[in-house]
Amino acid sequence: MTEAADAITRVHREEWARVVATLARRLGDLDVAEEMAAEAFAIAVERWPRDGVPPNPGAWLTTTANRRAIDRLRRESRRDDKEQEARMLYDDVPAEPLGVIDDDRLRLVFTCCHPALAPEARVALTLRMVGGLTVPEIARAFLVPEATLGQRITRAKAKIKAARIPYRVPAAEDLPARVSGVLAVLYLVFNEGYLASDPDQDPVRSDLTGEAIRLTRLVHALLPYDGEVAGLLALMLLTEARRPARLSADGELVVLAEQDRGAWDPALVAEGQALVRERLAAVAAGQGRPGRYQILAAINAVHTSARDIRDTDWGQVVALYDQLVRVDPSPIVALNRAVAVAELDGPEVALALVDRLDLAGYHAFHVTRADLLRRLGRSADARAAYDSALALAGNSAEVAHLTRRRDQLAPAAGTDHQPPAT
């Protein structure tokens, strides 16, 4: 790729949400905002290779998109165009209250997560508008047809327009009722960056994890005493701290047990663990019960406190998963608990737990089974499980890791053996 093409790819990932969010506030129309942003990027593709990349690409794109929107208003000559055009030309003081934090992207998140929208539509719309994911990428992540996903997004945008859902952060008294939906979507954005579902994307997308953390920090500033907000921020920080050690030089996923812990980001670890300690102290003082994000953050705090995998307090990890199962009794939580049980009580006990779960369409289920079967010496069964996992995996780094693990198994079925009795 040329320097300009590289810059356009990078800027699209870094600036898409900012451009769309700014235009959405100015225009009050998500469809038009998205269309004008796309036109601005198309103009960049045409001009930057010839004229060079501008010093501030994000500002260039926003200005270009804004001008295209003004041109469109002038062409269409609608009844209220003059007022709209004036607002876009002189936008220093927006007409409507914007909320307690002046951040266009946070306003867009709260708009996309409005309770008037169906939950699945909130997720899809936020990933599209804030995460910048394409419809095919989101459809692959949620295992739904592209046409279905596209219709969800279209209906959600139409609902926002028809219901006149405002582009603003809710007032302080309304925040607690709105925040849980926002946290759920921010966590999904973070997870898509943590392990991208599209094989054509980078396997780890720091632009998405970074934006999810930035927005969660803003929500934490709005609700500093909300335990789940603090818990989600801590969870993201402790997870992001491990990112430098998660990929090998060859682009293969490196699992927790094999990571170089010296490569973890100590500042993020310290900040995340401090938030966990604050929440533990608050719970001990009777200030609420820990929710899902707080417990997940505590589990990650145990992992990031250990010198190596053998030093991990697996008894505490299993105990925390026991708490999490009571809060979130989902099969995926049960699967993750079984991974910890394998370290505490052995792979045979864990495999019995895993085989009770109905998760045949979930690739991590087959990854877990494959690893447990490998540890039990059941190579043929492990190979079949790795094949099932590979058929469902979309992340290129994970595919490389699973392929290597599968290929390291004993080649002949006759070499399978059961572990000695203990």
Short mmCIF file of C-alpha atoms in Angstrom, two decimals:
data_model
loop_
_atom_site.label_atom_id
_atom_site.label_comp_id
_atom_site.label_asym_id
_atom_site.label_seq_id
_atom_site.Cartn_x
_atom_site.Cartn_y
_atom_site.Cartn_z
CA MET A 1 0.00 0.00 0.00
CA THR A 2 1.09 3.61 -0.60
CA GLU A 3 1.68 6.05 2.25
CA ALA A 4 -1.63 7.78 1.50
CA ALA A 5 -3.52 4.48 1.39
CA ASP A 6 -1.99 3.45 4.72
CA ALA A 7 -2.98 6.81 6.20
CA ILE A 8 -6.56 6.52 4.93
CA THR A 9 -6.91 3.03 6.42
CA ARG A 10 -5.52 4.20 9.76
CA VAL A 11 -7.55 7.41 9.85
CA HIS A 12 -10.75 5.55 8.98
CA ARG A 13 -10.24 3.36 12.03
CA GLU A 14 -9.26 6.25 14.29
CA GLU A 15 -11.55 9.05 13.11
CA TRP A 16 -14.72 7.45 11.72
CA ALA A 17 -16.63 7.66 15.00
CA ARG A 18 -15.52 11.24 15.66
CA VAL A 19 -16.60 12.43 12.20
CA VAL A 20 -19.97 10.63 12.31
CA ALA A 21 -20.68 11.78 15.88
CA THR A 22 -19.94 15.43 15.08
CA LEU A 23 -22.12 15.32 11.99
CA ALA A 24 -24.92 13.52 13.83
CA ARG A 25 -25.06 16.31 16.40
CA ARG A 26 -25.07 19.00 13.73
CA LEU A 27 -27.48 17.30 11.34
CA GLY A 28 -29.72 15.38 13.71
CA ASP A 29 -29.82 12.54 11.18
CA LEU A 30 -27.68 9.41 11.45
CA ASP A 31 -28.27 8.34 7.85
CA VAL A 32 -27.08 11.64 6.43
CA ALA A 33 -24.19 11.81 8.92
CA GLU A 34 -22.98 8.38 7.86
CA GLU A 35 -23.43 9.18 4.16
CA MET A 36 -21.51 12.46 4.39
CA ALA A 37 -18.71 10.82 6.37
CA ALA A 38 -18.43 8.12 3.70
CA GLU A 39 -18.30 10.79 0.98
CA ALA A 40 -15.52 12.60 2.84
CA PHE A 41 -13.46 9.42 3.01
CA ALA A 42 -14.11 8.80 -0.69
CA ILE A 43 -12.77 12.28 -1.46
CA ALA A 44 -9.72 11.53 0.69
CA VAL A 45 -9.07 8.38 -1.35
CA GLU A 46 -9.10 10.52 -4.48
CA ARG A 47 -7.11 13.53 -3.25
CA TRP A 48 -4.60 12.40 -0.63
CA PRO A 49 -2.46 10.29 -2.98
CA ARG A 50 -2.17 13.37 -5.23
CA ASP A 51 -2.08 16.25 -2.73
CA GLY A 52 -0.57 14.51 0.30
CA VAL A 53 -2.05 13.60 3.68
CA PRO A 54 -3.21 16.75 5.53
CA PRO A 55 -1.54 17.61 8.88
CA ASN A 56 -4.80 17.00 10.77
CA PRO A 57 -6.66 14.28 8.85
CA GLY A 58 -9.59 14.12 11.27
CA ALA A 59 -10.29 17.84 11.02
CA TRP A 60 -9.95 17.68 7.22
CA LEU A 61 -12.50 14.87 7.04
CA THR A 62 -14.96 16.60 9.39
CA THR A 63 -14.70 19.87 7.45
CA THR A 64 -15.08 18.10 4.11
CA ALA A 65 -18.09 16.11 5.32
CA ASN A 66 -19.64 19.26 6.77
CA ARG A 67 -19.24 21.10 3.47
CA ARG A 68 -20.79 18.20 1.57
CA ALA A 69 -23.75 18.29 3.95
CA ILE A 70 -24.19 22.03 3.41
CA ASP A 71 -24.05 21.54 -0.36
CA ARG A 72 -26.69 18.84 -0.07
CA LEU A 73 -28.98 21.08 1.99
CA ARG A 74 -28.65 23.83 -0.59
CA ARG A 75 -29.48 21.45 -3.42
CA GLU A 76 -32.49 19.89 -1.75
CA SER A 77 -33.97 23.25 -0.60
CA ARG A 78 -36.08 21.87 2.19
CA ARG A 79 -38.31 24.03 4.32
CA ASP A 80 -35.97 24.30 7.29
CA ASP A 81 -32.72 24.15 5.32
CA LYS A 82 -31.66 27.72 6.04
CA GLU A 83 -31.84 27.21 9.78
CA GLN A 84 -29.98 23.90 9.49
CA GLU A 85 -27.36 25.42 7.20
CA ALA A 86 -26.77 28.31 9.60
CA ARG A 87 -26.33 25.91 12.50
CA MET A 88 -23.72 23.97 10.53
CA LEU A 89 -21.87 27.09 9.40
CA TYR A 90 -21.83 28.67 12.86
CA ASP A 91 -21.66 25.72 15.21
CA ASP A 92 -19.67 27.22 18.09
CA VAL A 93 -22.71 27.27 20.40
CA PRO A 94 -25.07 24.34 19.73
CA ALA A 95 -28.74 25.17 20.14
CA GLU A 96 -29.69 22.19 22.32
CA PRO A 97 -28.26 21.21 25.69
CA LEU A 98 -25.60 18.58 25.09
CA GLY A 99 -25.47 16.97 28.50
CA VAL A 100 -23.08 17.00 31.40
CA ILE A 101 -20.01 16.00 29.36
CA ASP A 102 -19.26 17.70 26.03
CA ASP A 103 -18.15 14.71 23.96
CA ASP A 104 -19.81 13.97 20.64
CA ARG A 105 -18.97 10.28 20.66
CA LEU A 106 -20.34 9.75 24.17
CA ARG A 107 -23.55 11.50 23.11
CA LEU A 108 -23.72 9.19 20.11
CA VAL A 109 -23.28 6.12 22.36
CA PHE A 110 -26.18 7.17 24.59
CA THR A 111 -28.30 7.85 21.51
CA CYS A 112 -27.50 4.45 19.98
CA CYS A 113 -28.24 2.78 23.34
CA HIS A 114 -31.55 4.56 23.95
CA PRO A 115 -34.13 2.28 25.66
CA ALA A 116 -36.62 2.97 22.87
CA LEU A 117 -34.46 0.77 20.62
CA ALA A 118 -34.42 -3.02 20.75
CA PRO A 119 -31.35 -4.38 22.59
CA GLU A 120 -29.93 -6.15 19.53
CA ALA A 121 -30.39 -2.96 17.50
CA ARG A 122 -28.48 -0.91 20.10
CA VAL A 123 -25.49 -3.21 19.85
CA ALA A 124 -25.46 -3.29 16.05
CA LEU A 125 -25.95 0.46 15.72
CA THR A 126 -23.20 1.31 18.22
CA LEU A 127 -20.71 -1.06 16.60
CA ARG A 128 -21.51 0.52 13.23
CA MET A 129 -21.57 4.18 14.24
CA VAL A 130 -19.07 4.28 17.10
CA GLY A 131 -16.92 1.25 16.36
CA GLY A 132 -16.85 1.87 12.62
CA LEU A 133 -17.41 -1.82 11.86
CA THR A 134 -19.00 -2.71 8.55
CA VAL A 135 -22.31 -4.55 8.31
CA PRO A 136 -20.58 -7.79 7.19
CA GLU A 137 -18.16 -7.57 10.15
CA ILE A 138 -20.97 -7.12 12.67
CA ALA A 139 -23.05 -9.85 11.03
CA ARG A 140 -20.13 -12.28 11.32
CA ALA A 141 -19.56 -11.34 14.96
CA PHE A 142 -23.19 -12.13 15.86
CA LEU A 143 -23.72 -15.01 13.44
CA VAL A 144 -26.70 -13.39 11.68
CA PRO A 145 -27.30 -12.84 7.95
CA GLU A 146 -25.98 -9.54 6.59
CA ALA A 147 -29.45 -8.58 5.32
CA THR A 148 -30.95 -9.09 8.79
CA LEU A 149 -28.20 -7.05 10.43
CA GLY A 150 -28.54 -4.27 7.88
CA GLN A 151 -32.30 -4.09 8.46
CA ARG A 152 -31.74 -3.80 12.21
CA ILE A 153 -29.46 -0.82 11.75
CA THR A 154 -31.80 0.82 9.23
CA ARG A 155 -34.82 0.41 11.53
CA ALA A 156 -32.87 1.74 14.51
CA LYS A 157 -31.81 4.88 12.66
CA ALA A 158 -35.37 5.41 11.46
CA LYS A 159 -36.66 5.02 15.03
CA ILE A 160 -34.18 7.61 16.32
CA LYS A 161 -35.35 10.06 13.67
CA ALA A 162 -39.08 9.37 14.03
CA ALA A 163 -39.05 9.46 17.83
CA ARG A 164 -36.79 12.54 17.87
CA ILE A 165 -34.38 10.84 20.24
CA PRO A 166 -31.96 13.61 21.26
CA TYR A 167 -28.19 13.54 20.76
CA ARG A 168 -27.11 14.21 24.32
CA VAL A 169 -25.87 12.62 27.49
CA PRO A 170 -28.85 12.15 29.85
CA ALA A 171 -29.31 14.40 32.86
CA ALA A 172 -27.76 13.21 36.12
CA GLU A 173 -31.05 11.91 37.52
CA ASP A 174 -31.63 9.78 34.40
CA LEU A 175 -28.13 8.31 34.13
CA PRO A 176 -28.48 5.31 36.49
CA ALA A 177 -31.42 3.93 34.50
CA ARG A 178 -29.58 4.34 31.20
CA VAL A 179 -26.06 3.27 32.07
CA SER A 180 -26.39 -0.53 32.12
CA GLY A 181 -27.25 -0.69 28.42
CA VAL A 182 -24.35 1.60 27.58
CA LEU A 183 -21.91 -0.53 29.59
CA ALA A 184 -23.04 -3.70 27.82
CA VAL A 185 -22.42 -2.16 24.41
CA LEU A 186 -19.07 -0.63 25.38
CA TYR A 187 -17.95 -4.04 26.60
CA LEU A 188 -18.92 -5.56 23.24
CA VAL A 189 -16.96 -2.85 21.41
CA PHE A 190 -13.97 -3.60 23.63
CA ASN A 191 -14.27 -7.34 23.03
CA GLU A 192 -14.37 -6.87 19.27
CA GLY A 193 -11.08 -5.01 19.57
CA TYR A 194 -9.63 -7.56 21.99
CA LEU A 195 -10.20 -10.43 19.55
CA ALA A 196 -11.48 -9.18 16.20
CA SER A 197 -14.04 -11.44 14.55
CA ASP A 198 -13.18 -10.46 10.97
CA PRO A 199 -10.32 -12.52 9.46
CA ASP A 200 -9.51 -9.61 7.13
CA GLN A 201 -8.90 -7.20 10.03
CA ASP A 202 -5.93 -6.99 12.38
CA PRO A 203 -6.43 -9.74 14.99
CA VAL A 204 -6.20 -7.22 17.84
CA ARG A 205 -7.72 -3.78 17.23
CA SER A 206 -6.28 -1.29 19.69
CA ASP A 207 -8.38 1.47 18.13
CA LEU A 208 -11.56 -0.22 19.39
CA THR A 209 -10.20 -1.18 22.81
CA GLY A 210 -8.78 2.31 23.24
CA GLU A 211 -12.04 4.01 22.28
CA ALA A 212 -14.06 1.72 24.55
CA ILE A 213 -11.74 2.58 27.45
CA ARG A 214 -11.91 6.30 26.68
CA LEU A 215 -15.71 6.29 26.63
CA THR A 216 -15.91 4.15 29.78
CA ARG A 217 -13.65 6.66 31.54
CA LEU A 218 -16.13 9.38 30.63
CA VAL A 219 -19.03 7.33 31.99
CA HIS A 220 -16.98 6.72 35.16
CA ALA A 221 -16.51 10.49 35.50
CA LEU A 222 -20.30 10.87 35.24
CA LEU A 223 -20.98 8.13 37.83
CA PRO A 224 -17.86 7.83 40.01
CA TYR A 225 -19.64 5.79 42.70
CA ASP A 226 -21.33 3.29 40.39
CA GLY A 227 -19.70 -0.05 41.12
CA GLU A 228 -20.39 -1.62 37.74
CA VAL A 229 -18.97 1.37 35.85
CA ALA A 230 -15.80 1.17 37.94
CA GLY A 231 -15.76 -2.60 37.51
CA LEU A 232 -16.00 -2.41 33.73
CA LEU A 233 -13.26 0.20 33.55
CA ALA A 234 -11.01 -1.95 35.76
CA LEU A 235 -11.78 -5.02 33.65
CA MET A 236 -10.88 -3.20 30.45
CA LEU A 237 -7.67 -1.77 31.89
CA LEU A 238 -6.44 -5.10 33.26
CA THR A 239 -7.27 -6.84 29.98
CA GLU A 240 -5.70 -4.13 27.82
CA ALA A 241 -2.56 -4.25 29.97
CA ARG A 242 -1.83 -7.70 28.57
CA ARG A 243 -2.13 -6.65 24.93
CA PRO A 244 1.65 -6.24 24.29
CA ALA A 245 2.14 -9.92 25.16
CA ARG A 246 -0.87 -11.38 23.35
CA LEU A 247 0.63 -11.74 19.86
CA SER A 248 3.88 -13.43 18.88
CA ALA A 249 6.31 -11.97 16.35
CA ASP A 250 4.69 -14.26 13.77
CA GLY A 251 1.22 -12.91 14.53
CA GLU A 252 0.05 -15.92 16.51
CA LEU A 253 -2.17 -15.59 19.56
CA VAL A 254 -0.26 -16.15 22.82
CA VAL A 255 -2.46 -17.57 25.58
CA LEU A 256 -2.23 -16.34 29.17
CA ALA A 257 -0.10 -19.25 30.39
CA GLU A 258 2.57 -18.52 27.76
CA GLN A 259 2.63 -14.71 27.89
CA ASP A 260 5.71 -12.71 28.89
CA ARG A 261 4.32 -10.93 31.93
CA GLY A 262 7.20 -8.50 31.85
CA ALA A 263 5.67 -7.09 28.67
CA TRP A 264 2.39 -6.22 30.39
CA ASP A 265 1.68 -2.51 30.86
CA PRO A 266 2.42 -1.84 34.55
CA ALA A 267 0.56 1.48 34.63
CA LEU A 268 -2.67 -0.08 33.36
CA VAL A 269 -2.27 -3.01 35.77
CA ALA A 270 -1.78 -0.63 38.70
CA GLU A 271 -4.77 1.53 37.74
CA GLY A 272 -7.04 -1.46 37.21
CA GLN A 273 -6.04 -3.13 40.47
CA ALA A 274 -6.54 0.13 42.37
CA LEU A 275 -10.12 0.32 41.06
CA VAL A 276 -10.72 -3.29 42.12
CA ARG A 277 -9.40 -2.57 45.62
CA GLU A 278 -11.67 0.48 45.87
CA ARG A 279 -14.68 -1.62 44.94
CA LEU A 280 -13.74 -4.40 47.37
CA ALA A 281 -13.50 -1.82 50.15
CA ALA A 282 -16.86 -0.34 49.18
CA VAL A 283 -18.54 -3.76 49.18
CA ALA A 284 -16.95 -4.57 52.54
CA ALA A 285 -18.39 -1.31 53.86
CA GLY A 286 -21.87 -2.37 52.79
CA GLN A 287 -22.06 -0.18 49.69
CA GLY A 288 -23.86 -2.62 47.42
CA ARG A 289 -23.15 -6.08 46.10
CA PRO A 290 -20.64 -6.74 43.34
CA GLY A 291 -22.12 -7.18 39.89
CA ARG A 292 -20.87 -8.95 36.79
CA TYR A 293 -18.21 -6.45 35.76
CA GLN A 294 -16.83 -6.08 39.27
CA ILE A 295 -16.43 -9.85 39.64
CA LEU A 296 -14.80 -10.18 36.22
CA ALA A 297 -12.43 -7.37 37.16
CA ALA A 298 -11.57 -9.15 40.41
CA ILE A 299 -10.79 -12.34 38.47
CA ASN A 300 -8.48 -10.39 36.20
CA ALA A 301 -6.86 -8.75 39.21
CA VAL A 302 -5.95 -12.21 40.53
CA HIS A 303 -4.36 -13.09 37.19
CA THR A 304 -2.38 -9.85 36.95
CA SER A 305 -1.16 -10.22 40.55
CA ALA A 306 0.47 -13.62 39.90
CA ARG A 307 4.15 -13.87 38.93
CA ASP A 308 3.34 -16.70 36.51
CA ILE A 309 0.57 -19.18 35.76
CA ARG A 310 1.71 -21.52 38.55
CA ASP A 311 1.59 -18.68 41.07
CA THR A 312 -2.08 -17.95 40.30
CA ASP A 313 -4.49 -18.44 43.20
CA TRP A 314 -6.84 -20.75 41.32
CA GLY A 315 -8.92 -21.41 44.40
CA GLN A 316 -9.76 -17.72 44.55
CA VAL A 317 -10.46 -17.62 40.82
CA VAL A 318 -12.92 -20.53 41.09
CA ALA A 319 -14.57 -18.91 44.13
CA LEU A 320 -15.03 -15.69 42.15
CA TYR A 321 -16.52 -17.64 39.26
CA ASP A 322 -18.91 -19.24 41.74
CA GLN A 323 -20.06 -15.70 42.62
CA LEU A 324 -20.32 -14.82 38.95
CA VAL A 325 -22.47 -17.87 38.18
CA ARG A 326 -24.99 -16.62 40.75
CA VAL A 327 -25.09 -13.21 39.08
CA ASP A 328 -24.85 -14.43 35.48
CA PRO A 329 -25.80 -18.13 35.18
CA SER A 330 -24.95 -18.36 31.48
CA PRO A 331 -23.27 -21.35 29.82
CA ILE A 332 -20.34 -19.15 28.74
CA VAL A 333 -19.63 -18.23 32.37
CA ALA A 334 -19.86 -21.93 33.24
CA LEU A 335 -17.35 -22.66 30.47
CA ASN A 336 -14.89 -20.09 31.77
CA ARG A 337 -15.33 -21.44 35.29
CA ALA A 338 -14.46 -24.92 33.99
CA VAL A 339 -11.16 -23.56 32.64
CA ALA A 340 -10.26 -22.44 36.16
CA VAL A 341 -11.47 -25.74 37.64
CA ALA A 342 -9.04 -27.55 35.31
CA GLU A 343 -6.15 -25.75 37.02
CA LEU A 344 -7.49 -26.45 40.50
CA ASP A 345 -8.94 -29.97 40.24
CA GLY A 346 -7.52 -31.27 36.97
CA PRO A 347 -8.64 -31.53 33.32
CA GLU A 348 -10.78 -34.64 33.82
CA VAL A 349 -13.06 -32.88 36.32
CA ALA A 350 -13.22 -29.84 34.06
CA LEU A 351 -14.04 -31.87 30.95
CA ALA A 352 -17.03 -33.42 32.69
CA LEU A 353 -18.31 -29.90 33.40
CA VAL A 354 -17.69 -28.73 29.85
CA ASP A 355 -19.45 -31.69 28.26
CA ARG A 356 -22.66 -30.78 30.08
CA LEU A 357 -22.86 -27.44 28.24
CA ASP A 358 -24.92 -26.81 25.12
CA LEU A 359 -22.44 -24.60 23.26
CA ALA A 360 -21.73 -26.50 20.05
CA GLY A 361 -21.94 -23.32 17.97
CA TYR A 362 -19.48 -21.40 20.15
CA HIS A 363 -15.86 -21.74 19.05
CA ALA A 364 -14.40 -21.24 22.55
CA PHE A 365 -16.30 -24.33 23.70
CA HIS A 366 -14.36 -26.45 21.21
CA VAL A 367 -11.10 -24.66 22.06
CA THR A 368 -11.58 -25.52 25.73
CA ARG A 369 -12.50 -29.14 24.99
CA ALA A 370 -9.49 -29.50 22.69
CA ASP A 371 -7.10 -28.22 25.33
CA LEU A 372 -8.55 -30.45 28.05
CA LEU A 373 -8.48 -33.51 25.78
CA ARG A 374 -4.90 -32.72 24.80
CA ARG A 375 -3.90 -32.55 28.45
CA LEU A 376 -5.62 -35.89 29.04
CA GLY A 377 -3.62 -37.47 26.22
CA ARG A 378 -6.67 -38.09 24.02
CA SER A 379 -5.06 -36.87 20.81
CA ALA A 380 -7.65 -38.09 18.30
CA ASP A 381 -10.51 -36.50 20.26
CA ALA A 382 -8.45 -33.34 20.75
CA ARG A 383 -7.76 -33.14 17.01
CA ALA A 384 -11.47 -33.37 16.24
CA ALA A 385 -12.19 -30.63 18.77
CA TYR A 386 -9.47 -28.39 17.28
CA ASP A 387 -11.00 -28.94 13.83
CA SER A 388 -14.41 -27.89 15.17
CA ALA A 389 -12.86 -24.79 16.76
CA LEU A 390 -11.03 -23.86 13.57
CA ALA A 391 -14.24 -24.19 11.56
CA LEU A 392 -15.84 -21.53 13.77
CA ALA A 393 -12.86 -19.25 14.49
CA GLY A 394 -12.54 -16.04 12.49
CA ASN A 395 -9.53 -14.36 14.11
CA SER A 396 -6.33 -14.96 12.14
CA ALA A 397 -4.07 -14.98 15.21
CA GLU A 398 -6.27 -17.50 16.97
CA VAL A 399 -6.44 -19.67 13.85
CA ALA A 400 -2.63 -19.74 13.75
CA HIS A 401 -2.46 -20.72 17.43
CA LEU A 402 -5.08 -23.46 17.14
CA THR A 403 -3.50 -24.85 13.99
CA ARG A 404 -0.11 -25.12 15.68
CA ARG A 405 -1.62 -26.80 18.74
CA ARG A 406 -3.50 -29.28 16.58
CA ASP A 407 -0.42 -30.07 14.49
CA GLN A 408 1.62 -30.74 17.63
CA LEU A 409 -0.66 -33.63 18.60
CA ALA A 410 0.54 -37.20 18.20
CA PRO A 411 -0.14 -38.10 14.54
CA ALA A 412 -1.39 -41.65 14.99
CA ALA A 413 -4.62 -42.52 16.73
CA GLY A 414 -2.86 -45.52 18.22
CA THR A 415 -0.76 -43.25 20.35
CA ASP A 416 -3.78 -42.08 22.31
CA HIS A 417 -3.68 -43.05 25.93
CA GLN A 418 -5.57 -42.37 29.09
CA PRO A 419 -3.74 -40.61 31.90
CA PRO A 420 -2.51 -42.71 34.79
CA ALA A 421 -4.86 -42.97 37.75
CA THR A 422 -4.19 -40.53 40.53
#
